[in-house]
Amino acid sequence: MTTSKGFTRPIVLALCLLAAVMGSSITQAKTFRVAVGDGAGGTQHELGLKFAEELKARTGGKDDAKLFLNGQLGSEEDTVSNAAMGTLDFSILAINNVTPFSPSVGILTMPYMIQSLDDAVTLTQSDIGKTLIDNTVRDAGVRIIGWAYSGFRVLTNSKKPVKTVEDLAGLQIRVPKNEIMIDTYRAWGINPTPMAWSETFTGLQLKVVDGQDNPYLTVNAMKFDEVQKYVTNLRYLFSIEPLIVSESMFQEQSPQMQQIILDAGKAATLHSAKWLVEQEDRIKQELVTKGMEISDPANGEKEWIDLAVSKVWPKYYEQLGGKEQVNVVLKALGRETI
Ligand code: MLT
């Protein structure tokens, strides 16, 4: 049978099918937007690159993820709100900037709680990590689907070597807008300056603040060596940086696509832990070559630890779900309970 335009019916059916397939692939192929707080070459960037690679491979090249580095899509705090509202797909940011939206995540920023990469992996990959993910979905409207492990946050400043708590006197230190971190510096005797991450380089450059703390890999990725000279090897916070997805966007995906997103996040997480171990010493040496001077805290950091733990921990038991919950975490880490 022939149609009015002269096509036979099988040809018309084949054309319709082709149009449908083309149409669906055009509408469904997607480039997701991923906000990244840090610059190129840090753990956030590496996690994002691996995630994008895995996502592309697992969708047979159909979907992709584009990274926007250096806070181009807003401050780290803004990216949480934007993802919650569904106007941003993904963000990679420091956990300390998620805590204000989901207080129980604060367990990961309690000073001296996480004492090694193994501790960080144990907490994020265990049932404790699963509970934190559920809490973040509930409280903040974002889902953590991957973790970058970035190493201990070392203190940097432009003025003088710092070894003791007393050496902090007279220094204006920038901290994230995170109550636990603000209280930690207060326990050490100074009033720090809360400032968004996206403003920190300029703050250091213009000497609005003298110092800040972040891992070696972040210091390097942000080129802080250009505006900071002295480093103190503090170990009070092991930096963990989640990859979050907008929960509303995640729920709009098919079950298959949700699984692809989760699997890509998991592969990127495994890669991140390996990458940190491979890179951290090299980057530290590179910063020394560029002129940074590194000191260790005096007396094995004892005074820093004692003040932070005795003054900060008790203040946050309630927010973290009670002392019992803190003990669950300490037990999982093989440490003495309180
Ligand atoms: C902060 O200090 O606000 C964060 O740790 C920065 C980051 O995302 O690397």
CSV table of C-alpha atoms and ligand atoms in Angstrom, one decimal:
chain,number,residue,atom,x,y,z
A,1,MET,CA,0.0,0.0,0.0
A,2,THR,CA,1.2,3.5,-0.9
A,3,THR,CA,0.6,6.7,1.1
A,4,SER,CA,-0.5,10.1,-0.4
A,5,LYS,CA,3.2,11.2,-0.5
A,6,GLY,CA,4.1,8.1,-2.4
A,7,PHE,CA,5.9,6.2,0.5
A,8,THR,CA,5.0,2.6,1.2
A,9,ARG,CA,3.6,1.8,4.7
A,10,PRO,CA,6.8,-0.1,5.9
A,11,ILE,CA,9.0,3.0,5.0
A,12,VAL,CA,6.6,5.3,6.9
A,13,LEU,CA,6.8,3.1,9.9
A,14,ALA,CA,10.6,2.9,9.7
A,15,LEU,CA,10.8,6.7,9.4
A,16,CYS,CA,8.5,7.1,12.5
A,17,LEU,CA,10.6,4.7,14.5
A,18,LEU,CA,13.9,6.5,13.5
A,19,ALA,CA,12.3,9.9,14.4
A,20,ALA,CA,11.2,8.5,17.8
A,21,VAL,CA,14.6,7.1,18.5
A,22,MET,CA,16.4,10.3,17.5
A,23,GLY,CA,14.0,12.4,19.4
A,24,SER,CA,14.3,10.4,22.6
A,25,SER,CA,18.1,10.4,22.4
A,26,ILE,CA,18.1,14.1,21.8
A,27,THR,CA,15.9,14.8,24.7
A,28,GLN,CA,17.5,12.3,27.1
A,29,ALA,CA,21.2,12.9,26.4
A,30,LYS,CA,22.4,15.2,29.2
A,31,THR,CA,25.5,17.1,30.3
A,32,PHE,CA,25.1,17.4,34.1
A,33,ARG,CA,26.6,20.5,35.7
A,34,VAL,CA,29.0,19.9,38.6
A,35,ALA,CA,30.1,22.8,40.8
A,36,VAL,CA,33.6,22.4,42.2
A,37,GLY,CA,34.7,24.7,45.1
A,38,ASP,CA,38.5,24.3,44.5
A,39,GLY,CA,40.8,25.0,41.6
A,40,ALA,CA,42.4,22.5,39.2
A,41,GLY,CA,44.7,19.8,40.5
A,42,GLY,CA,43.1,19.2,43.9
A,43,THR,CA,41.2,16.2,45.3
A,44,GLN,CA,37.8,17.8,44.4
A,45,HIS,CA,38.9,18.2,40.8
A,46,GLU,CA,40.2,14.6,40.7
A,47,LEU,CA,37.0,13.2,42.1
A,48,GLY,CA,35.0,15.2,39.6
A,49,LEU,CA,37.1,14.1,36.6
A,50,LYS,CA,36.8,10.4,37.6
A,51,PHE,CA,33.1,10.7,38.2
A,52,ALA,CA,32.5,12.3,34.8
A,53,GLU,CA,34.6,9.6,33.1
A,54,GLU,CA,32.7,6.8,34.8
A,55,LEU,CA,29.3,8.4,34.1
A,56,LYS,CA,30.1,8.7,30.4
A,57,ALA,CA,31.5,5.2,30.2
A,58,ARG,CA,28.5,3.7,32.1
A,59,THR,CA,25.9,5.5,29.9
A,60,GLY,CA,27.7,4.4,26.7
A,61,GLY,CA,28.9,7.9,26.0
A,62,LYS,CA,25.4,9.4,26.0
A,63,ASP,CA,25.5,11.4,29.3
A,64,ASP,CA,28.4,13.5,30.5
A,65,ALA,CA,29.3,15.8,33.4
A,66,LYS,CA,30.9,19.2,33.0
A,67,LEU,CA,33.0,20.6,35.9
A,68,PHE,CA,32.9,24.3,36.9
A,69,LEU,CA,36.0,24.9,39.0
A,70,ASN,CA,36.9,27.6,41.5
A,71,GLY,CA,33.4,28.3,42.8
A,72,GLN,CA,32.2,29.5,39.4
A,73,LEU,CA,28.7,28.4,40.2
A,74,GLY,CA,28.7,30.1,43.6
A,75,SER,CA,30.1,29.7,47.1
A,76,GLU,CA,30.1,26.1,48.4
A,77,GLU,CA,27.2,26.9,50.7
A,78,ASP,CA,25.2,28.4,47.8
A,79,THR,CA,25.7,25.2,45.8
A,80,VAL,CA,24.0,23.2,48.5
A,81,SER,CA,21.0,25.4,48.4
A,82,ASN,CA,20.9,25.5,44.6
A,83,ALA,CA,21.1,21.7,44.4
A,84,ALA,CA,18.4,21.4,47.0
A,85,MET,CA,16.2,23.6,44.9
A,86,GLY,CA,17.0,21.6,41.8
A,87,THR,CA,18.8,24.4,39.9
A,88,LEU,CA,22.1,22.6,40.1
A,89,ASP,CA,22.8,18.9,39.4
A,90,PHE,CA,25.9,18.1,41.4
A,91,SER,CA,28.5,19.9,43.7
A,92,ILE,CA,31.8,18.8,45.2
A,93,LEU,CA,32.6,20.7,48.4
A,94,ALA,CA,34.1,20.4,51.8
A,95,ILE,CA,32.0,18.6,54.4
A,96,ASN,CA,32.5,21.5,56.8
A,97,ASN,CA,30.3,23.5,54.4
A,98,VAL,CA,27.6,20.9,54.4
A,99,THR,CA,27.4,20.8,58.3
A,100,PRO,CA,25.4,24.1,58.5
A,101,PHE,CA,22.6,22.4,56.5
A,102,SER,CA,22.7,19.0,58.2
A,103,PRO,CA,24.2,19.2,61.8
A,104,SER,CA,24.8,15.5,62.4
A,105,VAL,CA,27.4,15.5,59.6
A,106,GLY,CA,29.4,17.6,62.1
A,107,ILE,CA,30.7,14.4,63.5
A,108,LEU,CA,33.1,14.5,60.6
A,109,THR,CA,34.4,17.9,61.6
A,110,MET,CA,34.9,17.3,65.4
A,111,PRO,CA,38.5,18.2,66.1
A,112,TYR,CA,40.8,15.2,66.4
A,113,MET,CA,37.9,12.7,65.7
A,114,ILE,CA,39.4,11.4,62.5
A,115,GLN,CA,43.0,10.5,62.9
A,116,SER,CA,43.9,8.9,59.6
A,117,LEU,CA,42.7,8.1,56.0
A,118,ASP,CA,41.6,4.7,57.3
A,119,ASP,CA,39.4,6.5,59.9
A,120,ALA,CA,37.9,8.7,57.2
A,121,VAL,CA,37.2,5.7,55.0
A,122,THR,CA,35.7,3.7,57.9
A,123,LEU,CA,33.3,6.5,58.8
A,124,THR,CA,32.2,7.3,55.3
A,125,GLN,CA,31.8,3.8,54.0
A,126,SER,CA,30.2,2.2,57.1
A,127,ASP,CA,26.6,2.2,58.4
A,128,ILE,CA,27.6,5.5,60.1
A,129,GLY,CA,28.2,7.0,56.6
A,130,LYS,CA,24.9,5.6,55.4
A,131,THR,CA,23.1,7.3,58.2
A,132,LEU,CA,24.9,10.6,57.5
A,133,ILE,CA,23.8,10.3,53.9
A,134,ASP,CA,20.1,9.7,54.9
A,135,ASN,CA,20.3,12.6,57.3
A,136,THR,CA,21.6,14.9,54.6
A,137,VAL,CA,18.9,13.9,52.2
A,138,ARG,CA,16.3,14.6,55.0
A,139,ASP,CA,17.8,17.9,56.2
A,140,ALA,CA,19.4,19.5,53.2
A,141,GLY,CA,17.7,18.0,50.1
A,142,VAL,CA,21.0,16.7,48.7
A,143,ARG,CA,22.4,13.2,48.5
A,144,ILE,CA,26.0,12.3,49.1
A,145,ILE,CA,27.1,9.9,46.3
A,146,GLY,CA,30.8,10.1,46.6
A,147,TRP,CA,33.7,11.2,48.8
A,148,ALA,CA,37.0,12.8,48.2
A,149,TYR,CA,39.6,12.3,50.9
A,150,SER,CA,41.9,15.3,51.1
A,151,GLY,CA,44.2,14.8,54.1
A,152,PHE,CA,44.7,16.9,57.2
A,153,ARG,CA,43.9,20.6,57.2
A,154,VAL,CA,47.2,22.3,57.9
A,155,LEU,CA,47.4,25.8,59.2
A,156,THR,CA,49.0,28.4,56.9
A,157,ASN,CA,49.7,32.1,57.5
A,158,SER,CA,51.7,35.0,56.0
A,159,LYS,CA,53.3,36.3,59.2
A,160,LYS,CA,55.2,33.9,61.4
A,161,PRO,CA,56.0,30.3,62.3
A,162,VAL,CA,53.3,28.8,64.6
A,163,LYS,CA,54.1,25.9,66.8
A,164,THR,CA,52.3,26.6,70.1
A,165,VAL,CA,48.7,27.7,70.7
A,166,GLU,CA,50.2,30.9,72.1
A,167,ASP,CA,51.8,31.6,68.7
A,168,LEU,CA,48.3,32.1,67.3
A,169,ALA,CA,48.0,35.4,69.2
A,170,GLY,CA,47.8,38.4,66.9
A,171,LEU,CA,46.9,36.3,63.8
A,172,GLN,CA,43.6,36.8,62.0
A,173,ILE,CA,42.6,33.3,60.8
A,174,ARG,CA,39.9,32.6,58.3
A,175,VAL,CA,37.6,29.7,59.0
A,176,PRO,CA,34.6,28.3,57.1
A,177,LYS,CA,31.2,29.4,58.4
A,178,ASN,CA,31.2,26.2,60.6
A,179,GLU,CA,30.4,26.5,64.3
A,180,ILE,CA,32.6,23.6,65.3
A,181,MET,CA,35.7,25.0,63.6
A,182,ILE,CA,35.0,28.5,64.9
A,183,ASP,CA,34.8,27.1,68.5
A,184,THR,CA,38.0,25.1,68.0
A,185,TYR,CA,39.9,28.3,67.3
A,186,ARG,CA,38.2,29.9,70.2
A,187,ALA,CA,39.4,27.0,72.4
A,188,TRP,CA,42.9,27.8,71.2
A,189,GLY,CA,42.4,31.4,72.4
A,190,ILE,CA,41.6,33.5,69.3
A,191,ASN,CA,38.5,34.7,67.5
A,192,PRO,CA,38.7,33.5,63.9
A,193,THR,CA,37.1,35.2,60.9
A,194,PRO,CA,34.3,33.2,59.2
A,195,MET,CA,34.5,33.7,55.5
A,196,ALA,CA,33.2,31.9,52.4
A,197,TRP,CA,35.7,29.7,50.6
A,198,SER,CA,35.1,31.6,47.4
A,199,GLU,CA,36.4,34.8,49.0
A,200,THR,CA,39.4,33.3,50.8
A,201,PHE,CA,42.2,33.7,48.3
A,202,THR,CA,41.3,37.4,47.9
A,203,GLY,CA,41.0,37.8,51.7
A,204,LEU,CA,44.5,36.4,52.1
A,205,GLN,CA,45.9,38.4,49.3
A,206,LEU,CA,44.5,41.7,50.5
A,207,LYS,CA,45.5,40.7,54.1
A,208,VAL,CA,42.0,41.0,55.4
A,209,VAL,CA,43.1,37.7,57.1
A,210,ASP,CA,46.6,36.4,57.8
A,211,GLY,CA,45.9,32.7,57.6
A,212,GLN,CA,43.6,29.8,57.0
A,213,ASP,CA,43.6,26.0,57.2
A,214,ASN,CA,43.2,23.4,54.4
A,215,PRO,CA,45.0,20.3,53.2
A,216,TYR,CA,48.3,20.4,51.3
A,217,LEU,CA,46.5,19.4,48.1
A,218,THR,CA,44.0,22.2,48.5
A,219,VAL,CA,46.7,24.8,49.4
A,220,ASN,CA,48.4,23.8,46.2
A,221,ALA,CA,45.3,23.7,44.0
A,222,MET,CA,44.3,27.2,45.2
A,223,LYS,CA,47.9,28.6,44.8
A,224,PHE,CA,47.9,29.8,48.4
A,225,ASP,CA,51.7,29.5,48.3
A,226,GLU,CA,51.6,32.8,46.4
A,227,VAL,CA,50.1,34.6,49.5
A,228,GLN,CA,51.1,32.4,52.4
A,229,LYS,CA,54.5,31.5,53.8
A,230,TYR,CA,54.3,29.4,57.0
A,231,VAL,CA,52.6,26.0,57.5
A,232,THR,CA,51.9,24.2,60.7
A,233,ASN,CA,51.2,20.5,60.4
A,234,LEU,CA,48.1,20.4,62.5
A,235,ARG,CA,46.0,17.2,62.4
A,236,TYR,CA,42.8,18.5,64.0
A,237,LEU,CA,40.6,17.9,61.0
A,238,PHE,CA,41.0,15.3,58.2
A,239,SER,CA,39.3,16.9,55.3
A,240,ILE,CA,36.5,14.9,53.6
A,241,GLU,CA,34.8,16.4,50.6
A,242,PRO,CA,31.5,14.9,49.4
A,243,LEU,CA,30.1,14.8,45.9
A,244,ILE,CA,26.4,15.7,46.3
A,245,VAL,CA,23.6,15.4,43.9
A,246,SER,CA,20.3,17.3,43.9
A,247,GLU,CA,17.8,14.9,45.5
A,248,SER,CA,14.9,16.2,43.4
A,249,MET,CA,17.0,15.6,40.2
A,250,PHE,CA,18.1,12.2,41.5
A,251,GLN,CA,14.5,11.2,42.1
A,252,GLU,CA,13.5,12.2,38.5
A,253,GLN,CA,16.0,9.7,37.1
A,254,SER,CA,15.1,6.1,36.1
A,255,PRO,CA,16.2,3.4,38.5
A,256,GLN,CA,18.9,2.4,36.0
A,257,MET,CA,20.2,6.0,35.8
A,258,GLN,CA,20.2,6.3,39.6
A,259,GLN,CA,22.3,3.2,39.8
A,260,ILE,CA,24.7,4.5,37.2
A,261,ILE,CA,25.1,7.7,39.2
A,262,LEU,CA,25.7,5.8,42.5
A,263,ASP,CA,28.2,3.4,40.8
A,264,ALA,CA,30.1,6.3,39.2
A,265,GLY,CA,30.3,8.0,42.6
A,266,LYS,CA,31.6,4.8,44.2
A,267,ALA,CA,34.3,4.3,41.6
A,268,ALA,CA,35.3,8.0,42.0
A,269,THR,CA,35.5,7.5,45.8
A,270,LEU,CA,37.8,4.5,45.5
A,271,HIS,CA,40.0,6.4,43.1
A,272,SER,CA,40.2,9.4,45.5
A,273,ALA,CA,41.6,7.4,48.4
A,274,LYS,CA,44.4,6.0,46.2
A,275,TRP,CA,45.1,9.4,44.6
A,276,LEU,CA,45.6,11.1,47.9
A,277,VAL,CA,48.2,8.5,49.0
A,278,GLU,CA,50.0,8.8,45.7
A,279,GLN,CA,50.1,12.6,45.6
A,280,GLU,CA,50.3,14.1,49.1
A,281,ASP,CA,54.0,13.9,49.8
A,282,ARG,CA,54.9,15.1,46.3
A,283,ILE,CA,52.7,18.1,46.6
A,284,LYS,CA,54.1,18.9,50.1
A,285,GLN,CA,57.6,18.9,48.7
A,286,GLU,CA,56.5,21.0,45.8
A,287,LEU,CA,55.1,23.7,48.2
A,288,VAL,CA,58.5,23.7,50.1
A,289,THR,CA,60.3,24.2,46.8
A,290,LYS,CA,58.0,27.1,46.1
A,291,GLY,CA,59.1,28.7,49.4
A,292,MET,CA,56.7,27.5,52.1
A,293,GLU,CA,58.2,26.8,55.6
A,294,ILE,CA,56.7,23.9,57.4
A,295,SER,CA,56.7,23.4,61.2
A,296,ASP,CA,55.3,20.7,63.5
A,297,PRO,CA,53.2,21.7,66.5
A,298,ALA,CA,55.1,21.7,69.7
A,299,ASN,CA,55.0,18.7,72.1
A,300,GLY,CA,53.3,16.3,69.7
A,301,GLU,CA,50.3,18.7,69.4
A,302,LYS,CA,49.3,17.9,73.0
A,303,GLU,CA,48.1,21.3,74.1
A,304,TRP,CA,46.2,21.8,70.8
A,305,ILE,CA,44.5,18.4,71.3
A,306,ASP,CA,43.7,18.9,75.0
A,307,LEU,CA,42.1,22.3,74.6
A,308,ALA,CA,40.0,21.4,71.5
A,309,VAL,CA,38.7,18.1,72.9
A,310,SER,CA,38.0,19.4,76.4
A,311,LYS,CA,36.3,22.6,75.3
A,312,VAL,CA,34.6,21.8,71.9
A,313,TRP,CA,33.4,18.2,72.2
A,314,PRO,CA,31.0,18.5,75.1
A,315,LYS,CA,29.3,21.5,73.5
A,316,TYR,CA,28.3,19.4,70.4
A,317,TYR,CA,27.2,16.1,71.9
A,318,GLU,CA,23.5,17.0,71.7
A,319,GLN,CA,23.7,18.2,68.1
A,320,LEU,CA,25.5,15.0,67.1
A,321,GLY,CA,22.7,12.8,68.6
A,322,GLY,CA,24.0,12.5,72.1
A,323,LYS,CA,27.1,11.1,73.8
A,324,GLU,CA,25.9,7.6,72.9
A,325,GLN,CA,26.1,8.5,69.2
A,326,VAL,CA,29.6,9.9,69.6
A,327,ASN,CA,30.5,6.6,71.4
A,328,VAL,CA,29.2,4.6,68.4
A,329,VAL,CA,31.6,6.5,66.2
A,330,LEU,CA,34.5,6.1,68.6
A,331,LYS,CA,33.9,2.4,68.8
A,332,ALA,CA,33.7,2.1,65.0
A,333,LEU,CA,37.2,3.7,65.0
A,334,GLY,CA,38.5,1.3,67.7
A,335,ARG,CA,39.0,4.2,70.1
A,336,GLU,CA,38.2,4.6,73.8
A,337,THR,CA,34.6,5.7,74.5
A,338,ILE,CA,33.8,8.8,76.6
B,1,MLT,C1,36.8,25.5,53.2
B,1,MLT,O1,37.8,25.8,53.9
B,1,MLT,O2,35.8,26.3,53.2
B,1,MLT,C2,36.8,24.3,52.4
B,1,MLT,O3,37.6,23.3,53.0
B,1,MLT,C3,37.4,24.6,51.1
B,1,MLT,C4,37.4,23.5,50.1
B,1,MLT,O4,36.3,23.2,49.7
B,1,MLT,O5,38.4,23.0,49.8
